[in-house]
Amino acid sequence: MIALLGLVAGIVFGLIVEPSVPGALQPYLPIAVVAALDATFGALRAFLDGVFNERVFVISFVSNVIVAALIVYLGDQLGVGSQLSTGVVVVLGIRIFSNVAAIRRRLLHA
Amino acid sequence: MPDRPLDRVRRGFAARPSRNQAVVAVLLALLGFAGTVQVSEVRSDDAYVGTRRDDLVQLLQSLSVAQTRASDQLAELEQTRDALQLSSQQRQVALEESQDRLEALRLLSGRSSAIGPGVTITIEDPDGTVAAATLLNAIEELRDSGAEAIEINDSARVVAQTWFADGADPADATLVVDSRAVSAPYVVEVIGDPDTLAEAVAFPGGLTDEVEALGGTVTIAKSDELQVESLAPERAVTFGQPIT
């Protein structure tokens, strides 16, 4: 319940404040958001499976974001930033899809 | 135990707030915040705000390549335009030149009326002694002096093909010019330089002397504006073909 409230509060806060993203963070923010989404869907799946653990969620959330940002940063340094970020988005997208599929199976048995 | 996951959801909502839940809430708030910020960033007016530097460089390069190509094309088109303009100018000049030539040739061939300075030569021939040969000699002298249009008695235009013959009755003071009978007094209107033309008639042994020897008189009147209105008959070319 509180978790959902936190999500809503974050969205509302972002809409109200509407900060501009600093230039240094610009390439990483979208990837970080996708990575966090992946972690969140993974957590939801684990919750429905009954194996949810806040510690695991926090660590996977933070590490997902950091690793995604690191990969993009590395890619930028190597000159393959856009390709690598595309790759990261594809991988995370696949994971989100499979997580959502698992959630759907749990909830709808289909 | 059906609906176990849904039960869990229900229980999760009902769960008492705890520190762990607060941590999850904070992270989700972070996610929501970052997501909203990113969405609003992408939606903002500038289409290139979120674009990476490499992409921007590539974009710039492709734009400059396109610009080079466009300016090449522009130069090429301008060249074509200049060439076309030049050729149309040349055509215009050629057209004007040929128009001028046409007018000159029409005048010289007696196909158009003419106006200009010249002399009027009046040959009185009371005895009918002035023959076609005399008049032809005079015409030759006038041509020699640059006559551009010659007309006899306001009716017979003298051109290159014009022929002269004596009239049927020698005492009649009548000549035939291009099948046209002209009778004395012969008024010859000539367009050209008046002084030169007058000289061509009045020189010793010229028309004046000849006619006076035959018993006639010649009067010369210079004029600044003379009109030659008669036209030479149109002639078809039957045998000759121009060689170009």
Coordinates of C-alpha atoms in Angstrom, one line a residue:
Chain A
M1 CA 0.0 0.0 0.0
I2 CA 2.7 2.4 1.1
A3 CA 4.7 1.3 -1.9
L4 CA 2.0 2.2 -4.3
L5 CA 1.6 5.5 -2.5
G6 CA 5.3 6.1 -3.0
L7 CA 5.0 5.5 -6.7
V8 CA 2.1 7.9 -7.1
A9 CA 3.9 10.5 -4.9
G10 CA 7.0 10.2 -7.1
I11 CA 5.0 10.7 -10.3
V12 CA 3.1 13.7 -8.8
F13 CA 6.3 15.2 -7.5
G14 CA 8.0 14.9 -10.9
L15 CA 5.0 16.5 -12.6
I16 CA 4.9 19.4 -10.2
V17 CA 8.6 20.1 -10.1
E18 CA 9.4 19.3 -13.7
P19 CA 13.1 19.6 -13.3
S20 CA 15.4 19.6 -16.3
V21 CA 17.8 16.7 -16.5
P22 CA 21.4 17.8 -16.1
G23 CA 23.4 17.3 -19.3
A24 CA 25.8 14.8 -17.7
L25 CA 22.9 12.5 -16.7
Q26 CA 21.0 12.8 -19.9
P27 CA 22.2 9.6 -21.6
Y28 CA 21.8 7.5 -18.5
L29 CA 18.4 8.5 -17.2
P30 CA 16.3 6.6 -19.7
I31 CA 18.3 3.5 -19.3
A32 CA 18.2 3.8 -15.5
V33 CA 14.4 4.2 -15.7
V34 CA 14.1 1.0 -17.8
A35 CA 16.4 -0.9 -15.5
A36 CA 14.4 0.2 -12.5
L37 CA 11.2 -0.8 -14.2
D38 CA 12.8 -4.2 -14.8
A39 CA 13.6 -4.5 -11.1
T40 CA 10.1 -3.5 -10.1
F41 CA 8.4 -6.0 -12.3
G42 CA 10.8 -8.7 -11.0
A43 CA 9.8 -7.7 -7.5
L44 CA 6.1 -7.8 -8.3
R45 CA 6.6 -11.3 -9.8
A46 CA 8.5 -12.4 -6.7
F47 CA 5.8 -10.9 -4.5
L48 CA 3.1 -12.9 -6.3
D49 CA 5.3 -16.0 -6.0
G50 CA 5.6 -15.4 -2.3
V51 CA 9.4 -15.1 -2.3
F52 CA 9.5 -11.3 -2.1
N53 CA 12.2 -9.9 0.0
E54 CA 12.7 -6.1 0.5
R55 CA 16.5 -6.5 0.9
V56 CA 16.7 -8.4 -2.4
F57 CA 14.5 -5.8 -4.1
V58 CA 16.5 -2.8 -2.9
I59 CA 19.8 -4.4 -3.9
S60 CA 18.5 -5.5 -7.3
F61 CA 16.9 -2.1 -7.9
V62 CA 20.1 -0.2 -7.1
S63 CA 22.4 -2.6 -8.8
N64 CA 20.3 -2.7 -11.9
V65 CA 20.3 1.0 -12.2
I66 CA 24.0 1.3 -11.6
V67 CA 25.0 -1.5 -13.9
A68 CA 22.8 -0.1 -16.7
A69 CA 24.3 3.3 -16.3
L70 CA 27.8 1.8 -16.2
I71 CA 27.2 -0.1 -19.4
V72 CA 26.1 3.0 -21.1
Y73 CA 29.0 5.0 -19.8
L74 CA 31.4 2.3 -20.9
G75 CA 29.7 2.3 -24.3
D76 CA 30.1 6.1 -24.6
Q77 CA 33.8 5.8 -23.7
L78 CA 34.2 3.1 -26.4
G79 CA 32.3 5.0 -29.0
V80 CA 29.5 2.5 -29.2
G81 CA 27.2 4.3 -26.7
S82 CA 24.0 4.3 -28.8
Q83 CA 24.4 0.7 -29.9
L84 CA 25.1 -0.5 -26.4
S85 CA 22.2 1.4 -24.9
T86 CA 20.0 -0.1 -27.5
G87 CA 21.3 -3.5 -26.5
V88 CA 20.6 -2.8 -22.8
V89 CA 17.1 -1.6 -23.6
V90 CA 16.4 -4.7 -25.6
V91 CA 17.7 -7.1 -22.9
L92 CA 15.7 -5.2 -20.2
G93 CA 12.7 -5.2 -22.4
I94 CA 12.9 -9.0 -22.8
R95 CA 13.2 -9.4 -19.0
I96 CA 10.2 -7.1 -18.4
F97 CA 8.2 -9.1 -20.9
S98 CA 9.0 -12.4 -19.3
N99 CA 8.3 -11.0 -15.8
V100 CA 5.0 -9.6 -17.0
A101 CA 4.1 -12.9 -18.6
A102 CA 4.9 -14.7 -15.3
I103 CA 2.7 -12.2 -13.4
R104 CA -0.1 -12.7 -15.8
R105 CA 0.2 -16.4 -15.4
R106 CA 0.0 -16.1 -11.6
L107 CA -2.9 -13.7 -11.6
L108 CA -5.0 -15.0 -14.5
H109 CA -3.7 -18.6 -14.7
A110 CA -3.3 -18.0 -18.4
Chain B
M1 CA -5.6 -23.2 -2.6
P2 CA -6.7 -21.2 -5.6
D3 CA -6.1 -17.5 -6.0
R4 CA -3.1 -17.6 -3.8
P5 CA -1.3 -14.7 -5.6
L6 CA -4.4 -12.5 -5.5
D7 CA -4.8 -13.3 -1.8
R8 CA -1.2 -12.2 -1.3
V9 CA -2.0 -8.9 -3.1
R10 CA -5.0 -8.4 -0.9
R11 CA -2.9 -9.1 2.2
G12 CA -0.1 -6.8 0.9
F13 CA -2.5 -3.9 0.7
A14 CA -3.9 -4.6 4.1
A15 CA -0.4 -5.0 5.6
R16 CA 0.6 -2.8 8.4
P17 CA 3.2 -0.1 7.4
S18 CA 6.7 -1.2 8.2
R19 CA 10.2 0.1 7.6
N20 CA 10.7 -2.3 4.8
Q21 CA 7.7 -1.1 3.0
A22 CA 8.8 2.5 3.4
V23 CA 12.1 1.6 1.7
V24 CA 10.3 0.0 -1.2
A25 CA 8.1 3.1 -1.3
V26 CA 11.0 5.4 -1.5
L27 CA 12.6 3.4 -4.4
L28 CA 9.3 3.3 -6.3
A29 CA 8.9 7.0 -5.7
L30 CA 12.3 7.5 -7.2
L31 CA 11.3 5.4 -10.2
G32 CA 8.1 7.4 -10.6
F33 CA 10.0 10.6 -10.3
A34 CA 12.7 9.7 -12.8
G35 CA 10.2 8.3 -15.2
T36 CA 8.1 11.4 -15.2
V37 CA 11.1 13.6 -15.5
Q38 CA 12.4 11.6 -18.5
V39 CA 9.0 11.7 -20.2
S40 CA 8.6 15.4 -19.8
E41 CA 12.2 15.8 -21.0
V42 CA 11.4 13.9 -24.2
R43 CA 8.2 15.7 -24.7
S44 CA 9.9 19.1 -24.4
D45 CA 10.0 21.3 -27.4
D46 CA 13.6 20.8 -28.5
A47 CA 13.7 17.5 -30.5
Y48 CA 17.5 17.1 -30.0
V49 CA 17.6 17.5 -26.2
G50 CA 17.8 13.8 -25.4
T51 CA 20.0 13.0 -28.4
R52 CA 23.5 11.6 -27.8
R53 CA 26.6 13.4 -28.8
D54 CA 27.6 10.8 -31.4
D55 CA 24.2 10.9 -32.9
L56 CA 24.3 14.7 -33.0
V57 CA 27.7 14.6 -34.7
Q58 CA 26.4 12.1 -37.3
L59 CA 23.3 14.2 -37.8
L60 CA 25.5 17.3 -38.3
Q61 CA 27.7 15.5 -40.8
S62 CA 24.8 14.2 -42.8
L63 CA 23.3 17.7 -42.8
S64 CA 26.6 19.2 -44.1
V65 CA 26.9 16.5 -46.7
A66 CA 23.3 17.3 -47.8
Q67 CA 24.2 20.9 -47.8
T68 CA 27.3 20.4 -50.0
R69 CA 25.2 18.3 -52.4
A70 CA 22.5 21.0 -52.5
S71 CA 25.0 23.8 -53.1
D72 CA 26.6 21.7 -55.8
Q73 CA 23.3 21.2 -57.4
L74 CA 22.6 24.9 -57.0
A75 CA 25.9 25.8 -58.8
E76 CA 25.0 23.4 -61.6
L77 CA 21.6 24.8 -62.0
E78 CA 22.9 28.3 -62.0
Q79 CA 25.4 27.3 -64.7
T80 CA 22.6 25.8 -66.8
R81 CA 20.5 28.9 -66.3
D82 CA 23.4 31.2 -67.4
A83 CA 24.0 29.1 -70.4
L84 CA 20.3 29.2 -71.3
Q85 CA 20.2 32.9 -70.8
L86 CA 23.3 33.4 -72.9
S87 CA 21.9 31.3 -75.7
S88 CA 18.6 33.0 -75.6
Q89 CA 20.4 36.4 -75.7
Q90 CA 22.4 35.1 -78.7
R91 CA 19.2 34.0 -80.4
Q92 CA 17.7 37.4 -79.7
V93 CA 20.7 39.2 -81.2
A94 CA 20.7 36.9 -84.2
L95 CA 17.0 37.5 -84.6
E96 CA 17.5 41.2 -84.5
E97 CA 20.4 41.1 -86.9
S98 CA 18.4 39.0 -89.4
Q99 CA 15.5 41.3 -89.0
D100 CA 17.7 44.2 -89.9
R101 CA 19.1 42.3 -92.9
L102 CA 15.6 41.4 -93.9
E103 CA 14.6 45.1 -93.9
A104 CA 17.7 46.2 -95.8
L105 CA 17.1 43.5 -98.4
R106 CA 13.5 44.3 -98.7
L107 CA 14.4 47.9 -99.3
L108 CA 17.2 47.1 -101.8
S109 CA 15.0 44.6 -103.7
G110 CA 12.2 47.0 -103.9
R111 CA 9.8 45.1 -101.8
S112 CA 9.2 47.9 -99.4
S113 CA 8.7 51.6 -99.6
A114 CA 11.6 53.8 -98.6
I115 CA 12.0 57.2 -97.0
G116 CA 15.2 59.1 -96.7
P117 CA 17.4 61.9 -98.0
G118 CA 18.2 61.9 -101.7
V119 CA 17.8 63.8 -105.0
T120 CA 15.0 64.2 -107.5
I121 CA 16.3 64.3 -111.1
T122 CA 13.8 65.7 -113.7
I123 CA 14.7 64.9 -117.3
E124 CA 12.8 67.0 -119.8
D125 CA 12.8 65.4 -123.2
P126 CA 10.7 67.6 -125.6
D127 CA 12.1 65.8 -128.7
G128 CA 11.8 62.3 -127.5
T129 CA 15.5 61.7 -128.0
V130 CA 16.4 60.4 -124.6
A131 CA 16.7 56.6 -125.1
A132 CA 16.6 53.7 -122.6
A133 CA 20.4 53.4 -122.9
T134 CA 20.8 57.0 -121.6
L135 CA 18.6 56.4 -118.7
L136 CA 20.2 53.1 -117.9
N137 CA 23.6 54.8 -118.0
A138 CA 22.3 57.4 -115.5
I139 CA 20.9 54.6 -113.3
E140 CA 24.3 52.8 -113.3
E141 CA 26.0 56.0 -112.3
L142 CA 23.5 56.5 -109.5
R143 CA 24.0 52.9 -108.3
D144 CA 27.7 53.5 -108.4
S145 CA 27.2 56.5 -106.1
G146 CA 25.4 54.5 -103.5
A147 CA 21.7 54.8 -104.5
E148 CA 19.6 52.7 -102.3
A149 CA 16.2 53.1 -103.8
I150 CA 15.4 54.4 -107.3
E151 CA 12.0 55.2 -108.7
I152 CA 11.0 56.6 -112.0
N153 CA 7.8 58.7 -112.4
D154 CA 6.5 57.6 -109.0
S155 CA 5.5 54.3 -110.6
A156 CA 8.5 52.2 -111.7
R157 CA 10.8 51.0 -108.9
V158 CA 14.3 50.3 -110.2
V159 CA 16.0 47.2 -108.7
A160 CA 18.7 44.8 -109.8
Q161 CA 16.5 42.9 -112.2
T162 CA 14.9 46.0 -113.8
W163 CA 15.2 46.2 -117.5
F164 CA 14.8 49.2 -119.8
A165 CA 13.6 49.4 -123.3
D166 CA 12.7 52.1 -125.8
G167 CA 9.1 52.7 -126.4
A168 CA 7.4 51.4 -129.6
D169 CA 7.4 54.8 -131.2
P170 CA 10.9 56.5 -130.9
A171 CA 9.4 60.0 -131.3
D172 CA 6.9 59.4 -128.5
A173 CA 9.3 60.2 -125.6
T174 CA 8.2 57.0 -123.9
L175 CA 10.3 54.3 -122.4
V176 CA 9.5 50.9 -121.0
V177 CA 10.7 50.0 -117.5
D178 CA 9.8 46.5 -116.3
S179 CA 6.9 46.3 -118.8
R180 CA 5.7 49.7 -117.5
A181 CA 5.5 52.6 -119.9
V182 CA 7.0 55.8 -118.6
S183 CA 6.9 59.0 -120.5
A184 CA 8.8 62.3 -120.4
P185 CA 9.4 64.2 -118.3
Y186 CA 11.2 61.4 -116.4
V187 CA 11.3 62.2 -112.7
V188 CA 13.9 60.0 -111.1
E189 CA 13.7 59.9 -107.3
V190 CA 16.8 58.5 -105.7
I191 CA 17.5 57.8 -102.0
G192 CA 21.1 58.0 -101.0
D193 CA 23.7 60.7 -100.1
P194 CA 22.3 63.8 -101.9
D195 CA 25.7 65.4 -102.7
T196 CA 27.2 62.2 -104.1
L197 CA 24.1 61.5 -106.2
A198 CA 24.0 65.0 -107.5
E199 CA 27.7 64.7 -108.5
A200 CA 26.9 61.4 -110.3
V201 CA 24.5 63.2 -112.5
A202 CA 26.3 66.5 -113.0
F203 CA 29.8 65.4 -113.7
P204 CA 31.3 66.4 -117.1
G205 CA 30.1 63.8 -119.7
G206 CA 27.5 62.6 -117.3
L207 CA 23.7 62.5 -117.6
T208 CA 23.3 66.3 -117.8
D209 CA 25.8 66.7 -120.6
E210 CA 24.3 63.7 -122.5
V211 CA 20.7 64.9 -122.2
E212 CA 21.6 68.4 -123.1
A213 CA 23.5 67.1 -126.1
L214 CA 20.3 65.3 -127.1
G215 CA 18.2 68.5 -126.7
G216 CA 16.7 68.0 -123.3
T217 CA 17.3 69.4 -119.8
V218 CA 18.2 67.9 -116.5
T219 CA 17.3 69.5 -113.2
I220 CA 18.5 68.2 -109.9
A221 CA 16.8 68.9 -106.6
K222 CA 18.4 67.7 -103.3
S223 CA 16.0 66.8 -100.6
D224 CA 16.3 65.8 -96.9
E225 CA 13.3 63.6 -97.0
L226 CA 12.2 61.8 -100.1
Q227 CA 9.7 59.0 -100.4
V228 CA 9.9 56.1 -102.7
E229 CA 6.5 54.4 -102.6
S230 CA 6.2 52.2 -105.6
L231 CA 7.3 48.6 -105.3
A232 CA 9.1 46.3 -107.7
P233 CA 7.1 43.4 -109.1
E234 CA 7.6 40.2 -107.1
R235 CA 9.8 37.7 -108.8
A236 CA 9.8 34.0 -108.2
V237 CA 13.1 32.2 -108.2
T238 CA 12.8 29.2 -110.5
F239 CA 16.3 28.0 -111.3
G240 CA 18.6 29.2 -108.7
Q241 CA 19.0 27.5 -105.3
P242 CA 20.8 29.3 -102.5
I243 CA 24.0 27.5 -101.3
T244 CA 24.3 27.6 -97.6

